[in-house]
Short mmCIF file of C-alpha atoms in Angstrom, two decimals:
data_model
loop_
_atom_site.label_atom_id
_atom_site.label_comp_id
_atom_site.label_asym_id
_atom_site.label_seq_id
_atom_site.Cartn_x
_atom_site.Cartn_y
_atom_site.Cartn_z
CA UNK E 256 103.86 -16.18 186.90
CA UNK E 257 103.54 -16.36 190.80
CA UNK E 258 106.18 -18.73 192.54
CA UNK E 259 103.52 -20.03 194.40
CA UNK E 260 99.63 -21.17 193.38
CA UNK E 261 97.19 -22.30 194.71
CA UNK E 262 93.70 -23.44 193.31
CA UNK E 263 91.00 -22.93 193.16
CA UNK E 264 90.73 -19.05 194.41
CA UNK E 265 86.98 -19.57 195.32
CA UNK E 266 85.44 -22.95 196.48
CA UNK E 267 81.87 -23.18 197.67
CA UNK E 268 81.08 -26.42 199.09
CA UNK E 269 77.71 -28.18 201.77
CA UNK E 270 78.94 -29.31 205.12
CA UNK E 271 80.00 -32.56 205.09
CA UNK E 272 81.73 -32.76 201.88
CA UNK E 273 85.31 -33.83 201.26
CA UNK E 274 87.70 -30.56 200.25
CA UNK E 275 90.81 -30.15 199.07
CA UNK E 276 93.22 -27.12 198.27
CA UNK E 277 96.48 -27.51 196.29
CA UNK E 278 99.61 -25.73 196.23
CA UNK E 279 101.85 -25.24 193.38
CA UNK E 280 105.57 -23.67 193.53
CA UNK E 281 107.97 -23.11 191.34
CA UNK E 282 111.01 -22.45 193.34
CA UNK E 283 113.52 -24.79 195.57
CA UNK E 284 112.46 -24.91 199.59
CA UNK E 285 113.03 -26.22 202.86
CA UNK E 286 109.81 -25.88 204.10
CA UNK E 287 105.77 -25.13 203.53
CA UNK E 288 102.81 -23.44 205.29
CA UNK E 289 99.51 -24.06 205.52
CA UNK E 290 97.89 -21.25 207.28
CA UNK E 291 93.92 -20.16 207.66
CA UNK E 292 92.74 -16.82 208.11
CA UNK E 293 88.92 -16.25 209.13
CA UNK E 294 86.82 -13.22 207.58
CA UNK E 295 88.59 -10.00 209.64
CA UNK E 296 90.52 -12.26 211.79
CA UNK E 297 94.23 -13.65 212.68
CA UNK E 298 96.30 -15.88 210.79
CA UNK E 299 96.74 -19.19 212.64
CA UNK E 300 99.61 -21.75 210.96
CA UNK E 301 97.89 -25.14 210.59
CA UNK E 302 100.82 -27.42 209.25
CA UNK E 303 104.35 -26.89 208.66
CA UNK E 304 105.61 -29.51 205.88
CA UNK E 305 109.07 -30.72 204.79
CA UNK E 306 108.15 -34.01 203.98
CA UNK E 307 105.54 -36.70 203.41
CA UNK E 308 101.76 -36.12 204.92
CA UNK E 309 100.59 -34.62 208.62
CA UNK E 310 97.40 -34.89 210.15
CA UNK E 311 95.52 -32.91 212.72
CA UNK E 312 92.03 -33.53 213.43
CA UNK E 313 89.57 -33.30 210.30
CA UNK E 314 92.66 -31.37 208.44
CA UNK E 315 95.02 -33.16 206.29
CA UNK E 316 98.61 -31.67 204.62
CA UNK E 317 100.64 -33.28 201.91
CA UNK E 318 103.64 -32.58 200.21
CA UNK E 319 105.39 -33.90 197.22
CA UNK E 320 108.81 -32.54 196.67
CA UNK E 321 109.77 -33.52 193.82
CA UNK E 322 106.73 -32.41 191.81
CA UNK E 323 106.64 -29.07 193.95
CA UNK E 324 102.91 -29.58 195.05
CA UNK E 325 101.04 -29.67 198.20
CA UNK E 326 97.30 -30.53 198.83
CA UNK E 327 95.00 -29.21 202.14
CA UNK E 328 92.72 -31.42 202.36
CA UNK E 329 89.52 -31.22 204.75
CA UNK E 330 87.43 -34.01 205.93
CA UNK E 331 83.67 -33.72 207.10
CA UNK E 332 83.74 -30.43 206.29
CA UNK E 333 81.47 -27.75 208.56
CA UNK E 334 80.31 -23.75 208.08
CA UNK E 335 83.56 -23.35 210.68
CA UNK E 336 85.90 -24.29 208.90
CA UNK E 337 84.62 -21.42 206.28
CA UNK E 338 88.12 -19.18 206.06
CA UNK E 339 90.74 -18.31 203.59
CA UNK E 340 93.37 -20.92 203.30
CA UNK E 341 96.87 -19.92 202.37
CA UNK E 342 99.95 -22.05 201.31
CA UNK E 343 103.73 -20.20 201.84
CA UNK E 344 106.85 -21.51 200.94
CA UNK E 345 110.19 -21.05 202.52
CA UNK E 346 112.61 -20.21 199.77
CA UNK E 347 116.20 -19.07 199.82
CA UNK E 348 117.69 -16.91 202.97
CA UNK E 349 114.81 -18.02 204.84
CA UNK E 350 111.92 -16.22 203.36
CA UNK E 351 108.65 -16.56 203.05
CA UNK E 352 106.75 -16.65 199.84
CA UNK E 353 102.73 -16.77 200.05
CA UNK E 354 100.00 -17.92 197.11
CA UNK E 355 96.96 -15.36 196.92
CA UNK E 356 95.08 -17.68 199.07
CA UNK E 357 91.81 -19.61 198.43
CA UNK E 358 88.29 -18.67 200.04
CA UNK E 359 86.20 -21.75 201.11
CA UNK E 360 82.93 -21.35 202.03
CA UNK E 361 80.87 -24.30 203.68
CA UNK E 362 77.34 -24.11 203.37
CA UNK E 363 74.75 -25.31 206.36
CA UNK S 155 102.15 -17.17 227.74
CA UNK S 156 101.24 -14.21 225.51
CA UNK S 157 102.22 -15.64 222.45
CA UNK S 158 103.01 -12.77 219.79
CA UNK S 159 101.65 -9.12 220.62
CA UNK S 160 100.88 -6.72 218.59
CA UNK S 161 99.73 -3.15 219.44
CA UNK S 162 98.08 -1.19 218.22
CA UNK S 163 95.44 -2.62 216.57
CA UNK S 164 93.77 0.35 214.76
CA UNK S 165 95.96 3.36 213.55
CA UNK S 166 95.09 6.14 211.38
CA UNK S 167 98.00 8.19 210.53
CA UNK S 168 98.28 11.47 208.47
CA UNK S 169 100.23 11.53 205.55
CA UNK S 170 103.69 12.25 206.52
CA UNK S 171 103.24 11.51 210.11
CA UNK S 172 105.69 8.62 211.81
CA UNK S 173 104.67 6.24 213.87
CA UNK S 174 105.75 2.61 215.08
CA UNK S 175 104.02 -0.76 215.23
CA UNK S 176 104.89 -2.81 218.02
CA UNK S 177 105.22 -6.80 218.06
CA UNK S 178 106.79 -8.83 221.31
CA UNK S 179 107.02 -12.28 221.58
CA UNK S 180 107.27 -14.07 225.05
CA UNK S 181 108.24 -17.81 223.13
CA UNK S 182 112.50 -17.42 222.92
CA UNK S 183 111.93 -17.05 219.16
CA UNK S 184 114.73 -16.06 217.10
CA UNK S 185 112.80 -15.62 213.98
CA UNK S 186 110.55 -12.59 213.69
CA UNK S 187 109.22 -11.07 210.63
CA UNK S 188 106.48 -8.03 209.63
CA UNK S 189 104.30 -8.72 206.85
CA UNK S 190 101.96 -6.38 204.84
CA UNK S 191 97.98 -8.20 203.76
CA UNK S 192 96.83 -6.23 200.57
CA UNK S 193 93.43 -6.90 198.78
CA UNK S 194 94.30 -9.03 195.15
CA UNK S 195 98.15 -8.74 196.43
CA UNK S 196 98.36 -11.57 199.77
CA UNK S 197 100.60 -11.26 202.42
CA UNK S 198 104.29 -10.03 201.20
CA UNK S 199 107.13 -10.16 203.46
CA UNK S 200 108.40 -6.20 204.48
CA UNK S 201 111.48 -6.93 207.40
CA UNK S 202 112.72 -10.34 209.03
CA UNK S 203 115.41 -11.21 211.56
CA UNK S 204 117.01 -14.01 212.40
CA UNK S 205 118.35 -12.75 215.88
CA UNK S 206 119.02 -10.09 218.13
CA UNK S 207 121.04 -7.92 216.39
CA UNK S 208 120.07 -9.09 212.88
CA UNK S 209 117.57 -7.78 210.29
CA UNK S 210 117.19 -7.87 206.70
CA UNK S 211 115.04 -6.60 204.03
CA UNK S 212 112.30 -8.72 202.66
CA UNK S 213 110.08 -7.96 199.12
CA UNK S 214 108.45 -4.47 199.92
CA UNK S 215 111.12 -2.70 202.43
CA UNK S 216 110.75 1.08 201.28
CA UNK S 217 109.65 3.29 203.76
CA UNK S 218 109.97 1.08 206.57
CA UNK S 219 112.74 0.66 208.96
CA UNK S 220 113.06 -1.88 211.65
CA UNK S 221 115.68 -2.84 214.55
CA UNK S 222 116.18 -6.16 216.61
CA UNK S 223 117.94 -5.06 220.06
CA UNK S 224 116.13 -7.81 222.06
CA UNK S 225 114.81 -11.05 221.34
CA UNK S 226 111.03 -10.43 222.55
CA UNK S 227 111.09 -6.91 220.49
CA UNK S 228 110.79 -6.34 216.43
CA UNK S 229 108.98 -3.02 216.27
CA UNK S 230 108.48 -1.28 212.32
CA UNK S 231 108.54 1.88 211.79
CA UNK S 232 107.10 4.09 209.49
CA UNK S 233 109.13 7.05 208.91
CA UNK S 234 107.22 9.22 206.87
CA UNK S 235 103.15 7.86 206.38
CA UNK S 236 102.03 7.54 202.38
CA UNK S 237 98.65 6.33 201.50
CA UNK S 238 100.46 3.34 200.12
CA UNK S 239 101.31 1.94 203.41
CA UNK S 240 97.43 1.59 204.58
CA UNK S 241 97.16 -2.08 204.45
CA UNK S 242 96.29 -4.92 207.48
CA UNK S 243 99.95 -5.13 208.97
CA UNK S 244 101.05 -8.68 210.95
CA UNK S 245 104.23 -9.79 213.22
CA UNK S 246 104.97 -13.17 213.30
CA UNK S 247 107.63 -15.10 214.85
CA UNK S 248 109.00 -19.05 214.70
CA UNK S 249 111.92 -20.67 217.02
CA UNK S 250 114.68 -21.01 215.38
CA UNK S 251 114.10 -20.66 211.63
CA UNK S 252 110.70 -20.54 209.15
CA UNK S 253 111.20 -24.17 209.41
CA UNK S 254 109.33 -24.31 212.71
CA UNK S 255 105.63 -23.73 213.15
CA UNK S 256 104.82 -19.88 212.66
CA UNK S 257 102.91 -17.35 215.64
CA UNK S 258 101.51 -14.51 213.88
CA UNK S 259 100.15 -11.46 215.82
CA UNK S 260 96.65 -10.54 215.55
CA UNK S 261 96.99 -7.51 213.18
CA UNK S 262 97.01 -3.79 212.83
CA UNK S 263 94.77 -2.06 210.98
CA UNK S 264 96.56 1.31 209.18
CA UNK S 265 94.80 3.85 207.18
CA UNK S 266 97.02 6.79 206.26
CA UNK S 267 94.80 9.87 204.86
#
């Protein structure tokens, strides 16, 4: 089993719906990444989580330590935002640890 | 303000050939670390430092060797090219520790035939 997963893998959804993206883990941390990677492009960190909720824009992060789980949600969701999303944890000696992603496509 | 550099961004290497990736960051960052993006495998984590002077091995180290000598510099190198190693390769960097906001370069491309 993975230390870190996220679901779903795939998610197809029409602009303007409300998304979310959850993060499991399984180990102890310090710290957690949301990051979004577009089809042959960068990675660009959207949140960095210890702690509670963070918003920015039509993206929302929240983390619940003690039941090791974190949710990405979107709000008012367009084709743009239309990337892979992917959680990391910071475990021990200051690693990281990443889930396999999840591919959202936003339909027009 | 460059942010985090990466050259180059396409490589195709021979197997057995050497070569290094470069990453610079012009942020002060003490945390720098070279990653590896595999299809069905995600990112994993090959070399990180935590300073100038500092590296350590992360979950898929073999074959790659790295040095810190400056604070803007983490370069990886590949000493000896197997197909194995042709993957999407990316730098990233954070201030102080992973519990800052991460700057990831934008990529290099390797193919090793």
């Amino acid at each position: 089993k993975n230390e870190v997963e996220q679901s779903p893998q795939n998610l197809t959804a029409q602009e303007g719906e409300f998304i979310t993206i959850n993060c499991s883990y399984s180990v102890g941390i310090s710290a957690l990444h949301w990051l979004q990677q577009h089809p042959g492009g960068g990675i660009v960190s959207l949140f960095m989580l210890s702690s509670g909720k963070k918003k920015h824009g039509r993206l929302i992060a929240t983390i619940n330590i003690q039941e090791k789980h974190s949710s990405l949600h979107i709000t008012a969701s367009h084709p743009r935002d239309s990337a892979v999303y992917i959680c990391a944890v910071v475990g021990r000696a200051q690693k990281l640890v990443f889930g396999q992603g999840t591919r959202l496509t936003i339909n027009p | 303000n460059a942010g985090v550099t990466q050259t180059p961004k396409f490589q195709v290497l021979k197997t057995g050939q050497s070569m290094t990736l470069q990453c610079a960051q012009d942020m002060n960052h003490e945390y720098m670390s070279w990653y590896r993006q595999d299809p069905g495998m995600g990112l994993r984590l090959i070399h990180y430092s935590v300073g100038a002077g500092i590296t350590d091995q992360g979950e898929v180290p073999n074959g790659y060797n790295v040095s810190r000598s400056t604070t803007e510099d983490f370069p990886l190198r590949l000493l000896s090219a197997a197909p194995s190693q042709t993957s999407v390769y990316f730098c990233a960097s954070s201030w102080q520790s992973l519990n800052s906001p991460l700057h990831f370069g934008n990529g290099t491309r390797l193919t090793v035939t």
